[in-house]
Coordinates of C-alpha atoms in Angstrom, one line a residue:
M1250 CA -21.3 -8.1 4.1
A1251 CA -19.0 -5.4 2.9
E1252 CA -16.1 -6.7 0.8
P1253 CA -12.5 -6.2 2.1
V1254 CA -10.7 -3.2 0.6
A1255 CA -7.1 -2.7 -0.5
L1256 CA -6.3 1.0 -0.6
V1257 CA -3.4 1.9 -2.9
I1258 CA -2.1 5.4 -2.4
G1259 CA -0.2 6.4 -5.5
A1260 CA -1.5 3.9 -8.0
G1261 CA 0.7 4.9 -10.9
D1262 CA 1.1 3.3 -14.3
A1263 CA 3.8 0.8 -13.1
T1264 CA 4.3 -0.5 -9.6
G1265 CA 1.2 1.0 -8.0
G1266 CA -1.0 -0.1 -10.8
A1267 CA 0.4 -3.6 -10.7
I1268 CA -0.1 -3.9 -7.0
A1269 CA -3.7 -2.7 -7.3
R1270 CA -4.4 -5.3 -10.0
R1271 CA -2.8 -8.1 -7.9
F1272 CA -5.0 -7.4 -4.9
A1273 CA -8.0 -7.2 -7.1
K1274 CA -7.1 -10.6 -8.5
G1275 CA -6.9 -11.8 -4.9
G1276 CA -10.5 -10.9 -4.2
F1277 CA -10.2 -7.4 -2.8
T1278 CA -12.1 -4.3 -3.8
V1279 CA -9.4 -1.9 -4.9
C1280 CA -9.6 1.8 -4.0
A1281 CA -6.8 3.5 -5.9
T1282 CA -5.7 7.2 -5.6
R1283 CA -3.7 9.7 -7.6
R1284 CA -3.7 13.5 -7.6
H1285 CA -5.8 13.5 -10.8
L1286 CA -8.7 11.2 -11.3
E1287 CA -8.5 11.0 -15.1
K1288 CA -5.1 9.3 -14.8
L1289 CA -6.7 6.4 -12.9
Q1290 CA -9.3 5.6 -15.5
P1291 CA -7.1 3.1 -17.6
L1292 CA -6.2 1.2 -14.4
I1293 CA -9.8 1.1 -13.1
E1294 CA -11.1 -0.1 -16.5
R1295 CA -8.4 -2.8 -16.8
I1296 CA -9.2 -4.1 -13.3
Q1297 CA -12.9 -4.3 -14.2
A1298 CA -12.1 -5.9 -17.5
E1299 CA -10.2 -8.6 -15.7
G1300 CA -13.2 -9.3 -13.5
G1301 CA -12.1 -7.3 -10.5
R1302 CA -13.7 -4.4 -8.5
A1303 CA -12.1 -1.0 -8.3
H1304 CA -12.8 2.6 -7.5
G1305 CA -10.7 5.6 -8.3
F1306 CA -10.3 8.7 -6.1
A1307 CA -8.5 12.0 -6.7
S1308 CA -6.7 12.8 -3.5
D1309 CA -3.8 14.9 -2.3
A1310 CA -2.2 12.5 0.2
R1311 CA -0.5 15.4 1.9
Q1312 CA -3.7 17.1 3.1
E1313 CA -5.0 15.8 6.4
E1314 CA -8.6 16.7 5.9
E1315 CA -8.7 15.0 2.4
V1316 CA -7.1 11.9 3.8
A1317 CA -9.5 11.6 6.7
A1318 CA -12.5 12.2 4.4
L1319 CA -11.2 9.6 1.9
V1320 CA -10.7 6.9 4.6
E1321 CA -14.1 7.6 6.1
K1322 CA -15.9 7.4 2.8
I1323 CA -14.3 4.1 1.9
E1324 CA -15.0 2.6 5.3
S1325 CA -18.6 3.8 5.4
Q1326 CA -19.6 3.3 1.8
I1327 CA -17.4 0.5 0.3
G1328 CA -15.9 -1.7 3.0
P1329 CA -13.3 -2.2 5.7
I1330 CA -9.7 -1.3 4.6
E1331 CA -7.8 -4.6 5.2
V1332 CA -4.7 -3.5 3.3
L1333 CA -3.0 -0.1 2.8
V1334 CA -0.2 0.3 0.3
F1335 CA 1.6 3.6 0.4
N1336 CA 3.4 3.9 -2.9
I1337 CA 4.3 7.6 -3.4
G1338 CA 7.8 8.1 -4.8
A1339 CA 8.9 11.8 -5.1
N1340 CA 12.3 10.8 -6.7
V1341 CA 13.5 14.2 -7.7
R1342 CA 17.2 14.9 -8.3
A1343 CA 18.9 18.2 -7.3
S1344 CA 22.3 19.3 -6.0
I1345 CA 22.2 20.3 -2.4
L1346 CA 23.8 23.6 -3.5
E1347 CA 20.8 24.3 -5.7
E1348 CA 18.0 22.7 -3.7
T1349 CA 15.3 25.0 -2.6
A1350 CA 13.6 24.9 0.8
R1351 CA 10.2 24.7 -0.9
K1352 CA 11.1 21.7 -3.0
Y1353 CA 12.9 19.9 -0.2
F1354 CA 9.8 20.3 2.0
K1355 CA 7.4 19.2 -0.7
I1356 CA 9.4 16.0 -1.3
W1357 CA 9.3 15.2 2.4
E1358 CA 5.6 15.9 2.4
M1359 CA 5.0 13.5 -0.5
A1360 CA 7.3 10.7 0.5
C1361 CA 7.0 10.7 4.3
F1362 CA 4.4 13.0 5.8
A1363 CA 1.7 11.6 3.4
G1364 CA 2.6 8.1 4.5
F1365 CA 2.1 9.1 8.1
L1366 CA -1.3 10.7 7.4
N1367 CA -2.7 7.8 5.5
A1368 CA -1.3 5.1 7.7
R1369 CA -2.5 6.8 10.9
E1370 CA -6.1 7.1 9.6
V1371 CA -6.2 3.5 8.4
A1372 CA -4.5 2.1 11.5
R1373 CA -7.1 3.7 13.7
R1374 CA -9.7 1.5 12.0
M1375 CA -7.6 -1.6 11.8
V1376 CA -6.8 -1.7 15.6
V1377 CA -10.5 -1.9 16.4
R1378 CA -10.7 -5.0 14.2
E1379 CA -7.3 -6.3 15.4
R1380 CA -6.1 -7.1 11.9
G1381 CA -4.8 -5.5 8.8
T1382 CA -1.7 -5.0 6.6
I1383 CA 0.2 -1.7 6.0
L1384 CA 2.9 -1.8 3.3
F1385 CA 5.2 1.1 2.6
T1386 CA 7.2 1.3 -0.7
G1387 CA 10.8 2.3 0.0
A1388 CA 13.8 2.7 -2.3
T1389 CA 17.6 2.5 -2.5
A1390 CA 17.4 6.0 -0.9
S1391 CA 15.7 4.5 2.2
I1392 CA 19.0 3.1 3.3
R1393 CA 21.7 5.1 1.4
G1394 CA 21.8 8.8 0.5
S1395 CA 23.3 9.4 -2.9
A1396 CA 24.8 12.6 -4.3
G1397 CA 22.1 14.8 -5.7
F1398 CA 19.3 13.1 -3.8
A1399 CA 19.5 14.7 -0.3
A1400 CA 15.8 15.5 -0.2
F1401 CA 14.6 12.2 -1.5
A1402 CA 16.9 10.2 0.8
G1403 CA 15.9 12.3 3.8
A1404 CA 12.2 11.6 3.1
K1405 CA 12.7 7.9 2.4
H1406 CA 14.9 7.4 5.5
A1407 CA 12.1 9.0 7.5
L1408 CA 9.4 6.8 5.9
R1409 CA 11.5 3.8 6.9
A1410 CA 11.7 5.0 10.5
L1411 CA 8.0 5.6 10.5
A1412 CA 7.4 2.0 9.3
Q1413 CA 9.7 0.6 12.0
S1414 CA 8.0 2.5 14.8
M1415 CA 4.5 1.5 13.5
A1416 CA 5.5 -2.1 13.3
R1417 CA 6.7 -2.2 16.9
E1418 CA 3.6 -0.5 18.2
L1419 CA 0.9 -2.1 16.0
G1420 CA 2.3 -5.6 15.5
P1421 CA 1.2 -6.8 19.0
R1422 CA -2.2 -5.4 18.1
G1423 CA -2.6 -7.6 15.0
I1424 CA -1.4 -5.2 12.3
H1425 CA 1.3 -6.3 10.0
V1426 CA 3.5 -3.3 9.0
A1427 CA 6.1 -3.9 6.3
H1428 CA 8.6 -1.8 4.4
T1429 CA 10.0 -2.7 1.0
V1430 CA 13.3 -1.5 -0.4
I1431 CA 13.0 -1.4 -4.2
D1432 CA 16.7 -1.3 -5.2
G1433 CA 17.0 -1.0 -8.9
G1434 CA 15.4 0.4 -12.1
I1435 CA 11.7 -0.5 -12.7
D1436 CA 10.2 -1.2 -16.1
T1437 CA 8.6 2.2 -16.6
E1438 CA 8.3 4.8 -19.4
F1439 CA 10.7 7.0 -17.5
I1440 CA 13.4 4.4 -17.6
R1441 CA 12.7 3.5 -21.2
E1442 CA 13.0 7.2 -22.3
N1443 CA 15.8 8.4 -20.0
F1444 CA 18.0 5.4 -19.6
P1445 CA 17.9 3.4 -22.9
E1446 CA 21.2 1.6 -22.3
R1447 CA 19.9 0.3 -19.0
Y1448 CA 16.5 -0.6 -20.4
A1449 CA 18.3 -2.6 -23.2
L1450 CA 19.2 -5.1 -20.4
K1451 CA 15.5 -5.8 -19.7
D1452 CA 15.8 -9.1 -21.6
Q1453 CA 18.5 -10.1 -19.2
D1454 CA 16.2 -9.4 -16.2
D1455 CA 18.2 -6.3 -15.1
I1456 CA 15.0 -4.3 -14.8
L1457 CA 12.4 -4.9 -12.1
N1458 CA 9.1 -6.1 -13.4
P1459 CA 6.2 -4.3 -11.7
E1460 CA 4.1 -7.5 -11.8
H1461 CA 6.9 -9.3 -9.8
I1462 CA 7.0 -6.5 -7.3
A1463 CA 3.3 -6.8 -6.9
E1464 CA 3.6 -10.6 -6.2
A1465 CA 6.0 -9.7 -3.3
Y1466 CA 3.5 -7.3 -1.8
W1467 CA 0.8 -10.0 -2.0
M1468 CA 3.2 -12.5 -0.3
L1469 CA 3.8 -10.0 2.5
H1470 CA 0.0 -9.6 3.1
T1471 CA -0.6 -13.4 3.1
Q1472 CA 2.2 -14.3 5.5
P1473 CA 1.0 -16.1 8.7
R1474 CA 1.5 -13.8 11.7
D1475 CA 4.0 -16.2 13.4
A1476 CA 6.4 -15.5 10.5
W1477 CA 6.0 -11.8 9.5
T1478 CA 8.6 -10.0 7.5
H1479 CA 9.1 -6.3 8.3
E1480 CA 11.6 -5.3 5.7
L1481 CA 12.0 -6.9 2.3
D1482 CA 14.5 -5.8 -0.4
L1483 CA 13.9 -6.5 -4.1
R1484 CA 16.6 -6.0 -6.8
P1485 CA 17.6 -7.5 -10.1
W1486 CA 20.2 -10.2 -9.9
M1487 CA 22.7 -8.0 -11.7
E1488 CA 22.2 -5.0 -9.4
K1489 CA 25.2 -4.0 -7.3
F1490 CA 24.6 -3.4 -3.6

């Protein structure tokens, strides 16, 4: 029998990679994607070293034909996609007075349109089997637009709406759709280099640990269907909200 697959779109060095490793630990064959395949090699090798199964794919999540081909390849050659995690960020700051139409559109493509493409293709397989989990990674911008983040907030608001609509349509068909609001700084190289004062609070648990975020995603997947969570917010205890 083919082994169940967890497909992680946007398996970066922090949150996405931690989620991929957690599902591999849980017995899934992980299929991880990034734009450039070579950037996935450390993650794939680590999962394999930890006794898991993983495959890396270079994929532009905004291109419909690439997404359809990727899902078909995984379903036909590796196994049924039981879990989809959409984890593309696109957190780019710019004043609305200086934002360009091209960049605004690209951010929407990355953070929202790509979520639609990947979720639609996977959902088409899941409804036949009447089971599956689709998890979308949101952010503070999913529920609040901040100055300088009009494009990012617009895209993340739209992704949240997509998740809500999908949950209402697909939940009765056995598909658990959930959206997470990651509200706070995450332990990443970007935070370490650009916000050293904030990163200095890591020892006080004021920075989100990617491994702990991954545990929350695993919890969402393993929930019994009589008690599904649709939206889950995660933030450090010191974070204002």
